[in-house]
Amino acid sequence: MSNIPLNVFVSSTWIDLGAERSSVLDVTQRIRGLRFLGMEYFGSRDESTLRVSLNEVEESDLYVGIIGGRYGSGITEREYQRATEKGLPSFIYFKRERSIDVAEDSAENRERLLAFRNLLRQRHTCSEFDSPEELAFKLSADLHNWLFEQHVSSGLTRLSTDYLTRVQGFVAEYLGGTTRQVPFGGRSGELTELTRWLEDANAEPFVLLAASAGRGKSALLVRWTQDLLGREDIV
């Protein structure tokens, strides 16, 4: 696993989606191994906002598009086009119509926004949300699954495609995703014990996790593995 953080570029209009951007920033800061790229960090530069944002897309490993009720200046679409040209994987999230409180008042921009939304729906499996909290939950699940593919699958490349697919399916069964939520909780003590064993240089090289069938051993280990993704001391 590389110690270099993976860059996540977050693209959206600003006026209507500030709270959503904040929630996404919080998610990426809590997941080790990821770095948020977006207008929040552009600062004062000589280049135009568009030029700076497109340059940031060039440095990214993943594109996250959040689409609300505004088309704005069109920078969001230009950022998406650049991400597509670079071949970046993309996660697209639409704010549901019933939750949009700031919408375009220009007929021309409404048409542009509709065309952009239709293009995204044709190319991607788009997820919808009502609140910043729901967006954060869905993005967190997507990012963890993506990290698994980036870090864990890269270590299984010598396995057959059939076996690798089974491993990915096993993990997805316990983590869920944007369309299927898997509840998990009440295991902080066990997670802490596992991490304590891992970090103890004098501990035995193996640990046994024993419980009767159906008690959540697999779910616990999969979640623990996800918590460890991105740690710089694990290679």
Coordinates of C-alpha atoms in Angstrom, one line a residue:
M1 CA 0.0 0.0 0.0
S2 CA 1.4 3.4 -1.0
N3 CA 1.9 6.0 1.7
I4 CA 1.0 8.8 -0.8
P5 CA -2.6 10.0 -0.1
L6 CA -5.2 9.6 -2.9
N7 CA -6.7 12.9 -4.0
V8 CA -10.5 13.3 -4.1
F9 CA -11.7 16.2 -6.2
V10 CA -15.1 17.5 -5.1
S11 CA -17.0 19.4 -7.7
S12 CA -20.2 21.4 -7.2
T13 CA -21.7 24.8 -7.3
W14 CA -21.0 26.9 -4.2
I15 CA -24.0 29.0 -3.2
D16 CA -26.5 26.1 -2.8
L17 CA -24.3 23.3 -1.7
G18 CA -22.0 24.8 0.9
A19 CA -23.3 22.5 3.7
E20 CA -22.9 19.4 1.5
R21 CA -19.3 20.3 0.7
S22 CA -18.6 20.7 4.4
S23 CA -20.0 17.2 5.1
V24 CA -17.9 15.7 2.3
L25 CA -14.8 17.5 3.6
D26 CA -15.4 16.0 7.0
V27 CA -15.8 12.5 5.5
T28 CA -12.5 12.7 3.6
Q29 CA -10.6 14.1 6.6
R30 CA -11.8 11.1 8.7
I31 CA -10.7 8.5 6.2
R32 CA -6.9 8.0 6.3
G33 CA -5.2 7.9 3.0
L34 CA -7.5 10.5 1.3
R35 CA -7.0 14.1 0.6
F36 CA -9.8 16.5 -0.3
L37 CA -9.2 18.8 -3.3
G38 CA -11.7 21.6 -4.0
M39 CA -12.3 25.3 -4.1
E40 CA -12.0 25.6 -0.3
Y41 CA -8.2 25.3 -0.7
F42 CA -7.7 27.3 -3.9
G43 CA -6.6 30.4 -1.9
S44 CA -5.3 33.5 -3.7
R45 CA -3.7 32.5 -7.0
D46 CA -2.9 34.4 -10.2
E47 CA -4.8 31.9 -12.4
S48 CA -8.5 32.1 -13.0
T49 CA -10.8 30.0 -10.9
L50 CA -11.5 27.7 -13.8
R51 CA -7.8 27.2 -14.6
V52 CA -7.0 26.4 -11.0
S53 CA -9.9 23.9 -10.7
L54 CA -9.0 22.1 -13.9
N55 CA -5.4 21.9 -12.8
E56 CA -6.6 20.3 -9.5
V57 CA -8.6 17.8 -11.4
E58 CA -5.4 16.8 -13.2
E59 CA -3.8 16.0 -9.8
S60 CA -6.8 13.9 -8.7
D61 CA -7.4 10.2 -8.4
L62 CA -11.2 10.3 -8.0
Y63 CA -13.9 12.8 -9.0
V64 CA -16.9 13.4 -6.8
G65 CA -19.7 15.4 -8.4
I66 CA -22.5 16.9 -6.3
I67 CA -25.4 18.3 -8.4
G68 CA -28.1 20.5 -6.9
G69 CA -30.5 23.0 -8.4
R70 CA -28.0 25.4 -10.0
Y71 CA -25.8 25.2 -13.1
G72 CA -23.9 28.4 -12.1
S73 CA -21.1 29.4 -14.4
G74 CA -20.7 26.0 -15.8
I75 CA -17.4 25.2 -14.0
T76 CA -18.8 22.0 -12.5
E77 CA -19.5 20.6 -15.9
R78 CA -16.1 21.7 -17.2
E79 CA -14.5 19.9 -14.2
Y80 CA -16.4 16.8 -15.0
Q81 CA -15.3 16.9 -18.6
R82 CA -11.7 17.2 -17.6
A83 CA -12.1 14.2 -15.2
T84 CA -13.7 12.2 -18.0
E85 CA -10.8 13.1 -20.4
K86 CA -8.4 11.9 -17.7
G87 CA -10.4 8.7 -17.2
L88 CA -11.0 9.3 -13.5
P89 CA -13.5 7.1 -11.6
S90 CA -16.5 9.3 -10.7
F91 CA -19.1 9.2 -8.0
I92 CA -22.1 11.3 -8.8
Y93 CA -24.7 12.5 -6.3
F94 CA -28.0 14.3 -7.0
K95 CA -29.8 16.4 -4.5
R96 CA -33.5 15.3 -4.7
E97 CA -35.9 17.8 -6.2
R98 CA -38.0 18.0 -3.0
S99 CA -34.9 19.1 -1.0
I100 CA -33.6 21.8 -3.4
D101 CA -34.1 25.3 -1.9
V102 CA -31.9 27.3 -4.3
A103 CA -32.7 26.8 -8.0
E104 CA -31.8 28.5 -11.3
D105 CA -33.9 31.5 -12.3
S106 CA -32.5 31.6 -15.8
A107 CA -34.3 29.5 -18.4
E108 CA -31.1 29.0 -20.3
N109 CA -29.2 27.7 -17.3
R110 CA -32.1 25.4 -16.3
E111 CA -31.9 23.8 -19.7
R112 CA -28.1 23.5 -19.3
L113 CA -28.5 21.9 -15.9
L114 CA -31.1 19.4 -17.2
A115 CA -28.9 18.4 -20.1
F116 CA -26.0 18.0 -17.7
R117 CA -28.0 15.8 -15.3
N118 CA -29.3 13.7 -18.2
L119 CA -25.7 13.1 -19.4
L120 CA -24.6 12.1 -16.0
R121 CA -27.5 9.6 -15.6
Q122 CA -26.6 8.1 -18.9
R123 CA -23.0 7.5 -18.0
H124 CA -23.1 6.7 -14.3
T125 CA -25.1 5.1 -11.5
C126 CA -26.1 8.2 -9.7
S127 CA -27.1 8.3 -6.0
E128 CA -29.6 10.7 -4.6
F129 CA -29.7 12.5 -1.2
D130 CA -31.9 14.9 0.8
S131 CA -29.5 16.2 3.4
P132 CA -25.8 16.7 3.9
E133 CA -25.8 13.9 6.5
E134 CA -27.3 11.4 4.0
L135 CA -24.8 12.5 1.4
A136 CA -21.9 12.0 3.9
F137 CA -23.2 8.5 4.7
K138 CA -23.5 7.4 1.1
L139 CA -20.1 8.9 0.1
S140 CA -18.4 7.3 3.1
A141 CA -19.6 3.8 2.0
D142 CA -18.5 4.5 -1.6
L143 CA -15.1 5.7 -0.6
H144 CA -14.5 2.7 1.7
N145 CA -15.4 0.3 -1.1
W146 CA -13.2 2.3 -3.6
L147 CA -10.3 2.2 -1.2
F148 CA -10.7 -1.6 -0.9
E149 CA -10.5 -1.9 -4.6
Q150 CA -7.5 0.4 -4.8
H151 CA -5.5 -1.0 -1.9
V152 CA -6.7 -4.6 -1.2
S153 CA -7.4 -5.7 -4.7
S154 CA -4.0 -4.6 -5.9
G155 CA -2.5 -7.1 -3.6
L156 CA -4.7 -9.9 -5.1
T157 CA -3.8 -9.4 -8.7
R158 CA -2.2 -12.8 -8.9
L159 CA -5.4 -14.5 -8.0
S160 CA -7.8 -15.6 -10.7
T161 CA -10.5 -13.1 -11.7
D162 CA -13.2 -15.5 -10.4
Y163 CA -11.6 -15.6 -7.0
L164 CA -11.0 -11.9 -6.8
T165 CA -14.6 -11.3 -7.7
R166 CA -15.7 -13.5 -4.8
V167 CA -13.4 -11.6 -2.4
Q168 CA -14.9 -8.3 -3.5
G169 CA -18.5 -9.7 -3.2
F170 CA -17.7 -11.0 0.3
V171 CA -16.6 -7.5 1.4
A172 CA -19.6 -5.8 -0.3
E173 CA -21.9 -8.2 1.6
Y174 CA -20.8 -6.7 4.9
L175 CA -20.2 -3.1 3.9
G176 CA -23.1 -2.5 1.7
G177 CA -23.2 0.6 -0.5
T178 CA -25.3 3.5 -1.6
T179 CA -28.2 1.4 -2.7
R180 CA -28.0 -1.1 0.2
Q181 CA -27.2 0.0 3.8
V182 CA -25.8 -2.6 6.2
P183 CA -26.2 -1.6 9.9
F184 CA -23.2 -2.0 12.2
G185 CA -22.6 -0.9 15.7
G186 CA -21.9 -1.8 19.3
R187 CA -18.6 -3.4 18.5
S188 CA -16.2 -0.6 19.5
G189 CA -14.7 -2.7 22.3
E190 CA -13.8 -5.5 20.0
L191 CA -12.4 -3.2 17.3
T192 CA -10.2 -1.5 20.0
E193 CA -8.9 -4.9 21.2
L194 CA -8.0 -6.0 17.6
T195 CA -6.1 -2.7 17.0
R196 CA -4.4 -3.0 20.4
W197 CA -3.2 -6.5 19.4
L198 CA -2.0 -5.2 16.0
E199 CA 0.0 -2.4 17.6
D200 CA 1.6 -4.5 20.3
A201 CA 5.1 -5.4 19.2
N202 CA 5.3 -8.1 21.9
A203 CA 2.0 -9.8 21.0
E204 CA 1.7 -13.2 19.5
P205 CA 1.8 -13.1 15.7
F206 CA -1.7 -14.7 15.4
V207 CA -5.0 -14.0 17.1
L208 CA -8.0 -16.2 17.3
L209 CA -11.5 -14.7 17.0
A210 CA -14.0 -17.3 18.3
A211 CA -17.8 -17.2 18.6
S212 CA -20.7 -19.2 17.6
A213 CA -22.1 -19.0 14.1
G214 CA -24.0 -15.9 13.2
R215 CA -22.5 -13.6 15.9
G216 CA -20.8 -11.3 13.4
K217 CA -17.2 -12.4 13.3
S218 CA -16.9 -11.8 9.5
A219 CA -18.6 -8.4 9.8
L220 CA -16.3 -7.4 12.6
L221 CA -13.2 -8.3 10.7
V222 CA -14.3 -6.7 7.5
R223 CA -15.1 -3.4 9.3
W224 CA -11.8 -3.5 11.1
T225 CA -10.0 -4.0 7.8
Q226 CA -11.8 -0.9 6.5
D227 CA -10.7 1.1 9.5
L228 CA -7.1 0.2 8.8
L229 CA -7.1 1.3 5.2
G230 CA -4.9 4.2 4.6
R231 CA -2.7 3.8 7.8
E232 CA 0.8 4.8 6.9
D233 CA 2.3 2.1 9.1
I234 CA 0.6 -0.8 7.2
V235 CA 2.0 -1.7 3.9

